[in-house]
PDB file of C-alpha atoms and ligand atoms in Angstrom:
ATOM      1  CA  MET I 192      34.942  24.852 -18.530  1.00  0.00           C
ATOM      2  CA  ASP I 193      35.649  28.862 -19.286  1.00  0.00           C
ATOM      3  CA  LEU I 194      32.289  30.554 -19.136  1.00  0.00           C
ATOM      4  CA  GLY I 195      34.230  33.212 -21.660  1.00  0.00           C
ATOM      5  CA  VAL I 196      32.764  36.484 -19.784  1.00  0.00           C
ATOM      6  CA  ALA I 197      36.038  37.770 -18.678  1.00  0.00           C
ATOM      7  CA  GLY I 198      36.068  41.358 -19.779  1.00  0.00           C
ATOM      8  CA  LYS I 199      32.586  41.250 -20.267  1.00  0.00           C
ATOM      9  CA  LYS I 200      29.899  43.455 -19.172  1.00  0.00           C
ATOM     10  CA  PHE I 201      26.273  42.852 -17.290  1.00  0.00           C
ATOM     11  CA  LEU I 202      23.694  44.577 -15.666  1.00  0.00           C
ATOM     12  CA  ILE I 203      22.460  42.575 -12.785  1.00  0.00           C
ATOM     13  CA  GLY I 204      18.948  43.462 -11.672  1.00  0.00           C
ATOM     14  CA  GLY I 205      17.799  42.472  -8.206  1.00  0.00           C
ATOM     15  CA  GLY I 206      21.749  42.425  -7.480  1.00  0.00           C
ATOM     16  CA  SER I 207      21.731  43.414  -4.076  1.00  0.00           C
ATOM     17  CA  LYS I 208      20.750  39.946  -1.880  1.00  0.00           C
ATOM     18  CA  GLY I 209      19.487  37.013  -2.823  1.00  0.00           C
ATOM     19  CA  LEU I 210      19.656  35.326  -6.697  1.00  0.00           C
ATOM     20  CA  GLY I 211      20.761  37.980  -8.502  1.00  0.00           C
ATOM     21  CA  ARG I 212      23.539  38.903  -6.149  1.00  0.00           C
ATOM     22  CA  ALA I 213      24.624  35.201  -6.300  1.00  0.00           C
ATOM     23  CA  ILE I 214      24.894  35.430 -10.458  1.00  0.00           C
ATOM     24  CA  GLY I 215      26.458  38.444 -10.270  1.00  0.00           C
ATOM     25  CA  THR I 216      28.933  37.358  -8.083  1.00  0.00           C
ATOM     26  CA  ILE I 217      30.211  34.313 -10.181  1.00  0.00           C
ATOM     27  CA  LEU I 218      30.068  36.272 -13.078  1.00  0.00           C
ATOM     28  CA  ALA I 219      32.749  38.846 -11.405  1.00  0.00           C
ATOM     29  CA  GLU I 220      34.800  36.067 -10.020  1.00  0.00           C
ATOM     30  CA  GLU I 221      34.929  34.999 -13.767  1.00  0.00           C
ATOM     31  CA  GLY I 222      36.369  38.159 -14.753  1.00  0.00           C
ATOM     32  CA  ALA I 223      33.162  39.923 -15.671  1.00  0.00           C
ATOM     33  CA  GLN I 224      32.093  43.824 -14.737  1.00  0.00           C
ATOM     34  CA  VAL I 225      29.018  43.761 -12.915  1.00  0.00           C
ATOM     35  CA  LEU I 226      26.723  46.457 -12.632  1.00  0.00           C
ATOM     36  CA  LEU I 227      24.143  45.411  -9.451  1.00  0.00           C
ATOM     37  CA  MET I 228      20.596  47.443  -9.439  1.00  0.00           C
ATOM     38  CA  SER I 229      18.253  47.148  -6.661  1.00  0.00           C
ATOM     39  CA  ARG I 230      16.092  49.842  -4.665  1.00  0.00           C
ATOM     40  CA  SER I 231      18.458  50.006  -1.822  1.00  0.00           C
ATOM     41  CA  ALA I 232      21.571  52.119  -2.119  1.00  0.00           C
ATOM     42  CA  TYR I 233      22.751  50.564   1.410  1.00  0.00           C
ATOM     43  CA  GLY I 234      22.570  47.032   0.268  1.00  0.00           C
ATOM     44  CA  LEU I 235      23.935  47.730  -3.116  1.00  0.00           C
ATOM     45  CA  ASP I 236      26.923  49.013  -1.470  1.00  0.00           C
ATOM     46  CA  GLU I 237      27.665  46.576   0.790  1.00  0.00           C
ATOM     47  CA  ALA I 238      26.979  43.914  -2.102  1.00  0.00           C
ATOM     48  CA  ALA I 239      29.297  45.869  -4.197  1.00  0.00           C
ATOM     49  CA  THR I 240      32.008  45.902  -1.649  1.00  0.00           C
ATOM     50  CA  ALA I 241      31.814  42.287  -0.889  1.00  0.00           C
ATOM     51  CA  ILE I 242      32.256  41.390  -4.604  1.00  0.00           C
ATOM     52  CA  GLY I 243      34.728  43.874  -5.547  1.00  0.00           C
ATOM     53  CA  PRO I 244      36.419  46.289  -7.563  1.00  0.00           C
ATOM     54  CA  ALA I 245      34.396  44.413 -10.827  1.00  0.00           C
ATOM     55  CA  ALA I 246      31.231  45.447  -9.218  1.00  0.00           C
ATOM     56  CA  SER I 247      29.502  48.869  -9.103  1.00  0.00           C
ATOM     57  CA  TRP I 248      25.722  49.638  -8.595  1.00  0.00           C
ATOM     58  CA  VAL I 249      22.661  52.254  -9.338  1.00  0.00           C
ATOM     59  CA  ALA I 250      19.835  52.560  -7.385  1.00  0.00           C
ATOM     60  CA  ALA I 251      16.856  52.155  -8.969  1.00  0.00           C
ATOM     61  CA  ASP I 252      13.044  50.680  -8.735  1.00  0.00           C
ATOM     62  CA  ILE I 253      12.296  48.633 -11.645  1.00  0.00           C
ATOM     63  CA  ALA I 254       8.520  49.569 -11.377  1.00  0.00           C
ATOM     64  CA  ASP I 255       8.608  53.174 -11.702  1.00  0.00           C
ATOM     65  CA  PRO I 256       9.016  54.110 -15.668  1.00  0.00           C
ATOM     66  CA  GLY I 257      11.429  57.095 -14.750  1.00  0.00           C
ATOM     67  CA  ALA I 258      14.117  55.056 -13.375  1.00  0.00           C
ATOM     68  CA  ILE I 259      14.736  53.468 -16.519  1.00  0.00           C
ATOM     69  CA  ALA I 260      16.892  56.778 -17.428  1.00  0.00           C
ATOM     70  CA  THR I 261      19.247  56.405 -14.551  1.00  0.00           C
ATOM     71  CA  ILE I 262      19.636  52.994 -14.970  1.00  0.00           C
ATOM     72  CA  ALA I 263      20.785  53.540 -18.604  1.00  0.00           C
ATOM     73  CA  VAL I 264      23.099  56.403 -17.630  1.00  0.00           C
ATOM     74  CA  ALA I 265      24.979  54.349 -15.181  1.00  0.00           C
ATOM     75  CA  VAL I 266      24.852  51.723 -17.731  1.00  0.00           C
ATOM     76  CA  ASP I 267      26.548  53.897 -19.790  1.00  0.00           C
ATOM     77  CA  ASP I 268      28.927  55.614 -16.994  1.00  0.00           C
ATOM     78  CA  ASN I 269      29.928  52.305 -15.018  1.00  0.00           C
ATOM     79  CA  LEU I 270      30.427  49.956 -18.022  1.00  0.00           C
ATOM     80  CA  GLY I 271      30.902  51.683 -21.286  1.00  0.00           C
ATOM     81  CA  GLY I 272      28.747  48.874 -23.117  1.00  0.00           C
ATOM     82  CA  LEU I 273      26.953  45.548 -22.597  1.00  0.00           C
ATOM     83  CA  ASP I 274      27.323  42.079 -23.075  1.00  0.00           C
ATOM     84  CA  GLY I 275      24.252  40.893 -20.740  1.00  0.00           C
ATOM     85  CA  ILE I 276      20.924  41.949 -18.887  1.00  0.00           C
ATOM     86  CA  LEU I 277      20.155  39.502 -15.859  1.00  0.00           C
ATOM     87  CA  VAL I 278      16.475  40.593 -15.530  1.00  0.00           C
ATOM     88  CA  ASN I 279      15.263  40.092 -11.589  1.00  0.00           C
ATOM     89  CA  ALA I 280      13.763  41.769  -9.020  1.00  0.00           C
ATOM     90  CA  GLY I 281      11.524  41.237  -5.798  1.00  0.00           C
ATOM     91  CA  GLY I 282       8.788  38.876  -6.135  1.00  0.00           C
ATOM     92  CA  PRO I 283       4.899  39.937  -6.151  1.00  0.00           C
ATOM     93  CA  PRO I 284       2.767  39.928  -3.029  1.00  0.00           C
ATOM     94  CA  PRO I 285       1.434  36.607  -2.402  1.00  0.00           C
ATOM     95  CA  GLY I 286      -2.434  36.142  -1.678  1.00  0.00           C
ATOM     96  CA  GLU I 287      -5.406  34.274  -3.858  1.00  0.00           C
ATOM     97  CA  VAL I 288      -6.621  35.569  -7.421  1.00  0.00           C
ATOM     98  CA  LEU I 289      -9.837  37.343  -5.419  1.00  0.00           C
ATOM     99  CA  ASP I 290      -8.340  38.943  -2.322  1.00  0.00           C
ATOM    100  CA  LEU I 291      -5.546  40.562  -4.046  1.00  0.00           C
ATOM    101  CA  THR I 292      -6.121  44.273  -4.603  1.00  0.00           C
ATOM    102  CA  ASP I 293      -6.311  46.165  -8.081  1.00  0.00           C
ATOM    103  CA  GLU I 294      -2.871  48.015  -6.551  1.00  0.00           C
ATOM    104  CA  GLN I 295      -1.440  44.859  -5.979  1.00  0.00           C
ATOM    105  CA  TRP I 296      -2.148  43.275  -9.507  1.00  0.00           C
ATOM    106  CA  LEU I 297      -0.795  46.441 -11.030  1.00  0.00           C
ATOM    107  CA  GLY I 298       1.993  46.653  -8.735  1.00  0.00           C
ATOM    108  CA  ALA I 299       3.181  42.879  -9.871  1.00  0.00           C
ATOM    109  CA  TYR I 300       2.612  44.118 -13.537  1.00  0.00           C
ATOM    110  CA  GLN I 301       4.832  46.628 -13.564  1.00  0.00           C
ATOM    111  CA  THR I 302       7.530  44.595 -11.325  1.00  0.00           C
ATOM    112  CA  LEU I 303       7.600  41.422 -13.344  1.00  0.00           C
ATOM    113  CA  ILE I 304       6.472  42.770 -17.134  1.00  0.00           C
ATOM    114  CA  GLY I 305       6.170  46.778 -17.411  1.00  0.00           C
ATOM    115  CA  GLY I 306       9.633  47.365 -16.275  1.00  0.00           C
ATOM    116  CA  PRO I 307      11.472  44.943 -17.633  1.00  0.00           C
ATOM    117  CA  VAL I 308      10.093  45.678 -20.919  1.00  0.00           C
ATOM    118  CA  ARG I 309      10.681  49.592 -20.680  1.00  0.00           C
ATOM    119  CA  LEU I 310      14.257  48.415 -19.107  1.00  0.00           C
ATOM    120  CA  LEU I 311      15.235  46.008 -22.288  1.00  0.00           C
ATOM    121  CA  ARG I 312      13.804  48.634 -24.553  1.00  0.00           C
ATOM    122  CA  ALA I 313      16.041  51.435 -23.613  1.00  0.00           C
ATOM    123  CA  LEU I 314      18.818  48.624 -22.909  1.00  0.00           C
ATOM    124  CA  THR I 315      18.719  46.508 -26.011  1.00  0.00           C
ATOM    125  CA  PRO I 316      19.968  49.006 -28.410  1.00  0.00           C
ATOM    126  CA  ARG I 317      23.292  49.439 -26.566  1.00  0.00           C
ATOM    127  CA  MET I 318      24.238  45.559 -26.769  1.00  0.00           C
ATOM    128  CA  THR I 319      25.922  46.397 -30.264  1.00  0.00           C
ATOM    129  CA  GLY I 320      28.143  43.394 -29.965  1.00  0.00           C
ATOM    130  CA  GLY I 321      25.150  40.876 -29.117  1.00  0.00           C
ATOM    131  CA  GLY I 322      25.411  38.994 -25.991  1.00  0.00           C
ATOM    132  CA  ALA I 323      22.304  37.142 -23.524  1.00  0.00           C
ATOM    133  CA  ILE I 324      19.178  38.003 -21.453  1.00  0.00           C
ATOM    134  CA  LEU I 325      18.207  36.250 -18.599  1.00  0.00           C
ATOM    135  CA  PHE I 326      15.212  36.453 -16.908  1.00  0.00           C
ATOM    136  CA  VAL I 327      14.455  35.120 -13.442  1.00  0.00           C
ATOM    137  CA  THR I 328      11.053  33.309 -12.914  1.00  0.00           C
ATOM    138  CA  SER I 329       9.827  30.904 -10.590  1.00  0.00           C
ATOM    139  CA  THR I 330       8.357  27.335 -10.763  1.00  0.00           C
ATOM    140  CA  SER I 331       4.609  28.745 -10.849  1.00  0.00           C
ATOM    141  CA  VAL I 332       5.712  28.883 -14.722  1.00  0.00           C
ATOM    142  CA  ARG I 333       5.099  25.049 -14.714  1.00  0.00           C
ATOM    143  CA  GLN I 334       3.102  24.584 -11.318  1.00  0.00           C
ATOM    144  CA  PRO I 335       0.869  27.373  -9.285  1.00  0.00           C
ATOM    145  CA  VAL I 336       2.687  27.870  -6.005  1.00  0.00           C
ATOM    146  CA  THR I 337      -0.307  27.747  -3.163  1.00  0.00           C
ATOM    147  CA  GLY I 338      -1.156  31.173  -1.979  1.00  0.00           C
ATOM    148  CA  LEU I 339       0.943  32.778  -5.021  1.00  0.00           C
ATOM    149  CA  ASP I 340      -1.106  33.961  -7.649  1.00  0.00           C
ATOM    150  CA  THR I 341       0.370  36.932  -8.721  1.00  0.00           C
ATOM    151  CA  SER I 342       3.354  35.026  -9.682  1.00  0.00           C
ATOM    152  CA  ASN I 343       1.080  32.100 -10.601  1.00  0.00           C
ATOM    153  CA  VAL I 344      -0.763  34.072 -13.552  1.00  0.00           C
ATOM    154  CA  LEU I 345       2.140  36.841 -14.416  1.00  0.00           C
ATOM    155  CA  ARG I 346       5.266  34.413 -14.351  1.00  0.00           C
ATOM    156  CA  PRO I 347       4.150  32.509 -17.184  1.00  0.00           C
ATOM    157  CA  GLY I 348       3.743  35.585 -19.243  1.00  0.00           C
ATOM    158  CA  VAL I 349       7.135  36.257 -18.376  1.00  0.00           C
ATOM    159  CA  ALA I 350       8.278  33.087 -19.351  1.00  0.00           C
ATOM    160  CA  ALA I 351       6.453  33.702 -23.036  1.00  0.00           C
ATOM    161  CA  MET I 352       7.904  37.268 -23.309  1.00  0.00           C
ATOM    162  CA  ALA I 353      11.317  35.443 -22.898  1.00  0.00           C
ATOM    163  CA  LYS I 354      10.698  32.744 -25.637  1.00  0.00           C
ATOM    164  CA  VAL I 355       8.951  35.651 -27.829  1.00  0.00           C
ATOM    165  CA  LEU I 356      11.903  37.871 -27.535  1.00  0.00           C
ATOM    166  CA  ALA I 357      14.632  34.548 -28.082  1.00  0.00           C
ATOM    167  CA  ARG I 358      12.789  35.129 -31.730  1.00  0.00           C
ATOM    168  CA  GLU I 359      12.358  38.851 -32.181  1.00  0.00           C
ATOM    169  CA  LEU I 360      16.311  39.747 -30.763  1.00  0.00           C
ATOM    170  CA  GLY I 361      18.045  36.523 -32.309  1.00  0.00           C
ATOM    171  CA  PRO I 362      20.241  35.528 -33.728  1.00  0.00           C
ATOM    172  CA  ALA I 363      22.544  38.442 -31.970  1.00  0.00           C
ATOM    173  CA  ILE I 364      21.238  38.235 -28.486  1.00  0.00           C
ATOM    174  CA  ARG I 365      20.139  35.210 -26.748  1.00  0.00           C
ATOM    175  CA  VAL I 366      16.991  35.191 -24.123  1.00  0.00           C
ATOM    176  CA  ASN I 367      16.647  32.518 -21.823  1.00  0.00           C
ATOM    177  CA  SER I 368      14.142  32.350 -18.130  1.00  0.00           C
ATOM    178  CA  LEU I 369      15.729  30.500 -15.496  1.00  0.00           C
ATOM    179  CA  ALA I 370      13.002  29.225 -12.819  1.00  0.00           C
ATOM    180  CA  PRO I 371      13.951  28.772  -8.932  1.00  0.00           C
ATOM    181  CA  GLY I 372      12.230  26.470  -6.836  1.00  0.00           C
ATOM    182  CA  ARG I 373      12.920  27.307  -3.180  1.00  0.00           C
ATOM    183  CA  PHE I 374      16.297  28.684  -2.320  1.00  0.00           C
ATOM    184  CA  ASP I 375      16.999  30.201   0.904  1.00  0.00           C
ATOM    185  CA  THR I 376      16.981  34.080   0.265  1.00  0.00           C
ATOM    186  CA  ASP I 377      15.121  36.654   2.498  1.00  0.00           C
ATOM    187  CA  ARG I 378      12.463  36.290  -0.042  1.00  0.00           C
ATOM    188  CA  VAL I 379      11.638  32.402   0.857  1.00  0.00           C
ATOM    189  CA  ARG I 380      12.013  33.170   4.448  1.00  0.00           C
ATOM    190  CA  SER I 381       9.553  35.715   4.406  1.00  0.00           C
ATOM    191  CA  LEU I 382       7.240  33.960   2.276  1.00  0.00           C
ATOM    192  CA  ASP I 383       7.896  30.915   4.995  1.00  0.00           C
ATOM    193  CA  GLU I 384       6.891  33.248   7.819  1.00  0.00           C
ATOM    194  CA  VAL I 385       3.700  34.297   5.845  1.00  0.00           C
ATOM    195  CA  ARG I 386       2.571  30.693   5.604  1.00  0.00           C
ATOM    196  CA  ALA I 387       3.627  29.822   9.076  1.00  0.00           C
ATOM    197  CA  THR I 388       1.406  32.696  10.761  1.00  0.00           C
ATOM    198  CA  ALA I 389      -1.402  31.368   8.262  1.00  0.00           C
ATOM    199  CA  GLN I 390      -1.024  27.841   9.841  1.00  0.00           C
ATOM    200  CA  GLY I 391      -0.114  28.530  13.420  1.00  0.00           C
ATOM    201  CA  VAL I 392       3.069  26.988  12.915  1.00  0.00           C
ATOM    202  CA  THR I 393       6.743  27.789  12.850  1.00  0.00           C
ATOM    203  CA  PRO I 394       8.412  29.135  10.298  1.00  0.00           C
ATOM    204  CA  GLU I 395      11.013  26.176  10.428  1.00  0.00           C
ATOM    205  CA  ALA I 396       8.125  23.879  10.653  1.00  0.00           C
ATOM    206  CA  VAL I 397       6.876  25.092   7.469  1.00  0.00           C
ATOM    207  CA  LYS I 398      10.569  24.807   5.732  1.00  0.00           C
ATOM    208  CA  ALA I 399      10.655  21.556   6.772  1.00  0.00           C
ATOM    209  CA  ALA I 400       7.568  20.286   5.765  1.00  0.00           C
ATOM    210  CA  THR I 401       8.348  22.375   2.216  1.00  0.00           C
ATOM    211  CA  SER I 402      11.766  20.579   2.149  1.00  0.00           C
ATOM    212  CA  SER I 403      10.350  17.045   2.308  1.00  0.00           C
ATOM    213  CA  GLN I 404       8.161  17.449  -0.602  1.00  0.00           C
ATOM    214  CA  ILE I 405      11.375  18.144  -2.846  1.00  0.00           C
ATOM    215  CA  PRO I 406      13.354  15.277  -3.589  1.00  0.00           C
ATOM    216  CA  LEU I 407      16.940  16.793  -2.982  1.00  0.00           C
ATOM    217  CA  GLY I 408      15.295  16.845   0.468  1.00  0.00           C
ATOM    218  CA  ARG I 409      16.536  20.774   0.900  1.00  0.00           C
ATOM    219  CA  TYR I 410      16.174  24.225   0.032  1.00  0.00           C
ATOM    220  CA  GLY I 411      19.224  25.224  -2.717  1.00  0.00           C
ATOM    221  CA  ASP I 412      21.659  27.636  -1.463  1.00  0.00           C
ATOM    222  CA  PRO I 413      21.510  30.869  -3.765  1.00  0.00           C
ATOM    223  CA  VAL I 414      25.615  29.826  -5.139  1.00  0.00           C
ATOM    224  CA  GLU I 415      23.892  26.932  -6.984  1.00  0.00           C
ATOM    225  CA  PHE I 416      21.275  29.032  -8.603  1.00  0.00           C
ATOM    226  CA  GLY I 417      24.177  31.530  -9.626  1.00  0.00           C
ATOM    227  CA  ARG I 418      26.078  28.893 -11.300  1.00  0.00           C
ATOM    228  CA  VAL I 419      23.285  28.079 -13.425  1.00  0.00           C
ATOM    229  CA  GLY I 420      22.247  32.144 -14.015  1.00  0.00           C
ATOM    230  CA  ALA I 421      25.720  32.942 -15.013  1.00  0.00           C
ATOM    231  CA  PHE I 422      26.529  30.310 -17.140  1.00  0.00           C
ATOM    232  CA  LEU I 423      22.993  30.937 -19.038  1.00  0.00           C
ATOM    233  CA  LEU I 424      24.196  34.198 -19.023  1.00  0.00           C
ATOM    234  CA  SER I 425      27.971  33.386 -20.997  1.00  0.00           C
ATOM    235  CA  PRO I 426      29.326  32.333 -24.349  1.00  0.00           C
ATOM    236  CA  ALA I 427      29.394  28.714 -22.973  1.00  0.00           C
ATOM    237  CA  ALA I 428      25.848  28.691 -23.696  1.00  0.00           C
ATOM    238  CA  SER I 429      26.015  29.607 -26.880  1.00  0.00           C
ATOM    239  CA  TYR I 430      23.219  27.505 -28.469  1.00  0.00           C
ATOM    240  CA  LEU I 431      20.697  27.957 -25.774  1.00  0.00           C
ATOM    241  CA  SER I 432      17.673  30.069 -26.266  1.00  0.00           C
ATOM    242  CA  GLY I 433      14.154  30.876 -25.802  1.00  0.00           C
ATOM    243  CA  ILE I 434      14.054  27.888 -22.921  1.00  0.00           C
ATOM    244  CA  SER I 435      13.024  27.807 -19.447  1.00  0.00           C
ATOM    245  CA  VAL I 436      15.390  26.366 -17.245  1.00  0.00           C
ATOM    246  CA  GLN I 437      13.979  24.915 -13.818  1.00  0.00           C
ATOM    247  CA  ALA I 438      16.633  24.714 -10.568  1.00  0.00           C
ATOM    248  CA  ASP I 439      14.265  23.458  -7.857  1.00  0.00           C
ATOM    249  CA  GLY I 440      15.866  19.948  -6.773  1.00  0.00           C
ATOM    250  CA  ALA I 441      13.086  18.075  -9.103  1.00  0.00           C
ATOM    251  CA  MET I 442      10.249  20.011  -6.928  1.00  0.00           C
ATOM    252  CA  VAL I 443       7.871  20.579  -9.796  1.00  0.00           C
ATOM    253  CA  THR I 444       6.330  17.229 -10.500  1.00  0.00           C
ATOM    254  CA  ALA I 445       4.741  18.080 -13.898  1.00  0.00           C
ATOM    255  CA  ILE I 446       5.588  16.164 -16.918  1.00  0.00           C
ATOM    256  CA  PRO I 447       7.778  17.241 -19.372  1.00  0.00           C
TER     257      PRO I 447
HETATM  258  N1  LIG K 159      14.320  32.165  -3.620  1.00  0.00           N
HETATM  259  C1  LIG K 159      13.504  31.644  -4.624  1.00  0.00           C
HETATM  260  O1  LIG K 159      13.606  30.338  -4.003  1.00  0.00           O
HETATM  261  C2  LIG K 159      12.369  32.215  -5.502  1.00  0.00           C
HETATM  262  C3  LIG K 159      11.557  31.096  -5.734  1.00  0.00           C
HETATM  263  C4  LIG K 159      10.920  31.731  -6.493  1.00  0.00           C
HETATM  264  C5  LIG K 159      10.905  32.793  -7.406  1.00  0.00           C
HETATM  265  N2  LIG K 159      11.893  33.940  -6.971  1.00  0.00           N
HETATM  266  C6  LIG K 159      11.816  34.915  -7.545  1.00  0.00           C
HETATM  267  O2  LIG K 159      13.083  35.602  -7.804  1.00  0.00           O
HETATM  268  C7  LIG K 159      13.551  36.832  -7.864  1.00  0.00           C
HETATM  269  C8  LIG K 159      14.445  36.937  -6.901  1.00  0.00           C
HETATM  270  O3  LIG K 159      14.211  36.324  -5.518  1.00  0.00           O
HETATM  271  P1  LIG K 159      15.471  36.561  -4.330  1.00  0.00           P
HETATM  272  O4  LIG K 159      14.869  35.358  -3.299  1.00  0.00           O
HETATM  273  O5  LIG K 159      16.743  36.910  -4.740  1.00  0.00           O
HETATM  274  O6  LIG K 159      14.777  37.956  -3.493  1.00  0.00           O
HETATM  275  P2  LIG K 159      15.648  38.865  -2.541  1.00  0.00           P
HETATM  276  O7  LIG K 159      16.478  37.655  -1.473  1.00  0.00           O
HETATM  277  O8  LIG K 159      14.181  39.018  -1.676  1.00  0.00           O
HETATM  278  O9  LIG K 159      16.309  39.799  -3.306  1.00  0.00           O
HETATM  279  C9  LIG K 159      15.524  40.231  -4.003  1.00  0.00           C
HETATM  280  C10 LIG K 159      16.552  41.512  -5.199  1.00  0.00           C
HETATM  281  O10 LIG K 159      15.474  42.365  -6.053  1.00  0.00           O
HETATM  282  C11 LIG K 159      15.706  43.656  -5.300  1.00  0.00           C
HETATM  283  N3  LIG K 159      14.335  44.190  -5.634  1.00  0.00           N
HETATM  284  C12 LIG K 159      13.272  43.981  -4.892  1.00  0.00           C
HETATM  285  N4  LIG K 159      12.565  44.412  -5.669  1.00  0.00           N
HETATM  286  C13 LIG K 159      12.705  45.851  -6.379  1.00  0.00           C
HETATM  287  C14 LIG K 159      12.484  46.691  -7.403  1.00  0.00           C
HETATM  288  N5  LIG K 159      11.254  46.956  -7.188  1.00  0.00           N
HETATM  289  N6  LIG K 159      13.506  46.928  -8.563  1.00  0.00           N
HETATM  290  C15 LIG K 159      14.841  46.760  -8.594  1.00  0.00           C
HETATM  291  N7  LIG K 159      15.232  45.921  -7.249  1.00  0.00           N
HETATM  292  C16 LIG K 159      14.427  45.087  -6.523  1.00  0.00           C
HETATM  293  C17 LIG K 159      15.781  43.665  -3.793  1.00  0.00           C
HETATM  294  O11 LIG K 159      16.713  44.768  -3.335  1.00  0.00           O
HETATM  295  P3  LIG K 159      15.948  46.095  -2.882  1.00  0.00           P
HETATM  296  O12 LIG K 159      14.991  45.466  -2.006  1.00  0.00           O
HETATM  297  O13 LIG K 159      17.190  46.831  -2.433  1.00  0.00           O
HETATM  298  O14 LIG K 159      15.562  47.062  -4.062  1.00  0.00           O
HETATM  299  C18 LIG K 159      17.106  42.552  -4.200  1.00  0.00           C
HETATM  300  O15 LIG K 159      18.108  42.717  -4.467  1.00  0.00           O
HETATM  301  C19 LIG K 159      12.275  37.017  -7.085  1.00  0.00           C
HETATM  302  O16 LIG K 159      11.265  37.940  -8.221  1.00  0.00           O
HETATM  303  C20 LIG K 159      11.701  35.745  -6.860  1.00  0.00           C
HETATM  304  O17 LIG K 159      10.040  36.000  -6.553  1.00  0.00           O
HETATM  305  C21 LIG K 159      12.579  33.005  -6.053  1.00  0.00           C
END
């Protein structure tokens, strides 16, 4: 199947590593131009070099209201048009509802909701030929993840935002969300370390115990997430909008 992304232009949030980088890599392999966005210039430069000439980058913190103008200028200068946006950044801090500080709650809000709203307010007018927006969420939109209450509370709101934006930006722009379960990235490795310390076991033991709860028996490879994300952002997914897709190896047991 041809994804139909050759010559199309995408902004890839969290593009320096992990799940965002995996999506950006596949889009570039399929002939798209990608502008990678994250905070660290070093990580971005490394990722863009690995992807090749189809990739450029802009260093910006999505939580910082002042960063949106920088991103918009980079979109204009590096892409000169926009067909798709991956709304994605680092995960919010672990912790339980009443233990998390006000600063942690507000920081999580800025990363997951405030920053994305400001980003889309600035960039959707540039999607003059239509296109697609994809939010990376989490399986916490269906079933709470133990010890990750910023995600459990705020991510369902992000999935709702994707749903209402699909109504408000259609028919020109499709909007979906993609919920990862456990993919082998720095984020998941660091969460496993936090759980290992709390339980007095090794991170490897946490990974083995978690994998045993996943019907497919393992963590996902980011490239397996990248393929789904690239599809949802592509014209090949032309009749999909307003949905939340779960990529979790059947980990979530909720029905439907
Ligand atoms: N991996 C999973 O299985 C899984 C499961 C559930 C949910 N998720 C969620 O999916 C998202 C991506 O996860 P991942 O595993 O790919 O994480 P990751 O490997 O830690 O990558 C996160 C990416 O986001 C960038 N980033 C972090 N904070 C940012 C900010 N404030 N502004 C702009 N960019 C920022 C990072 O680069 P810099 O550090 O340079 O900014 C990096 O490029 C996260 O929100 C995570 O919570 C992942």
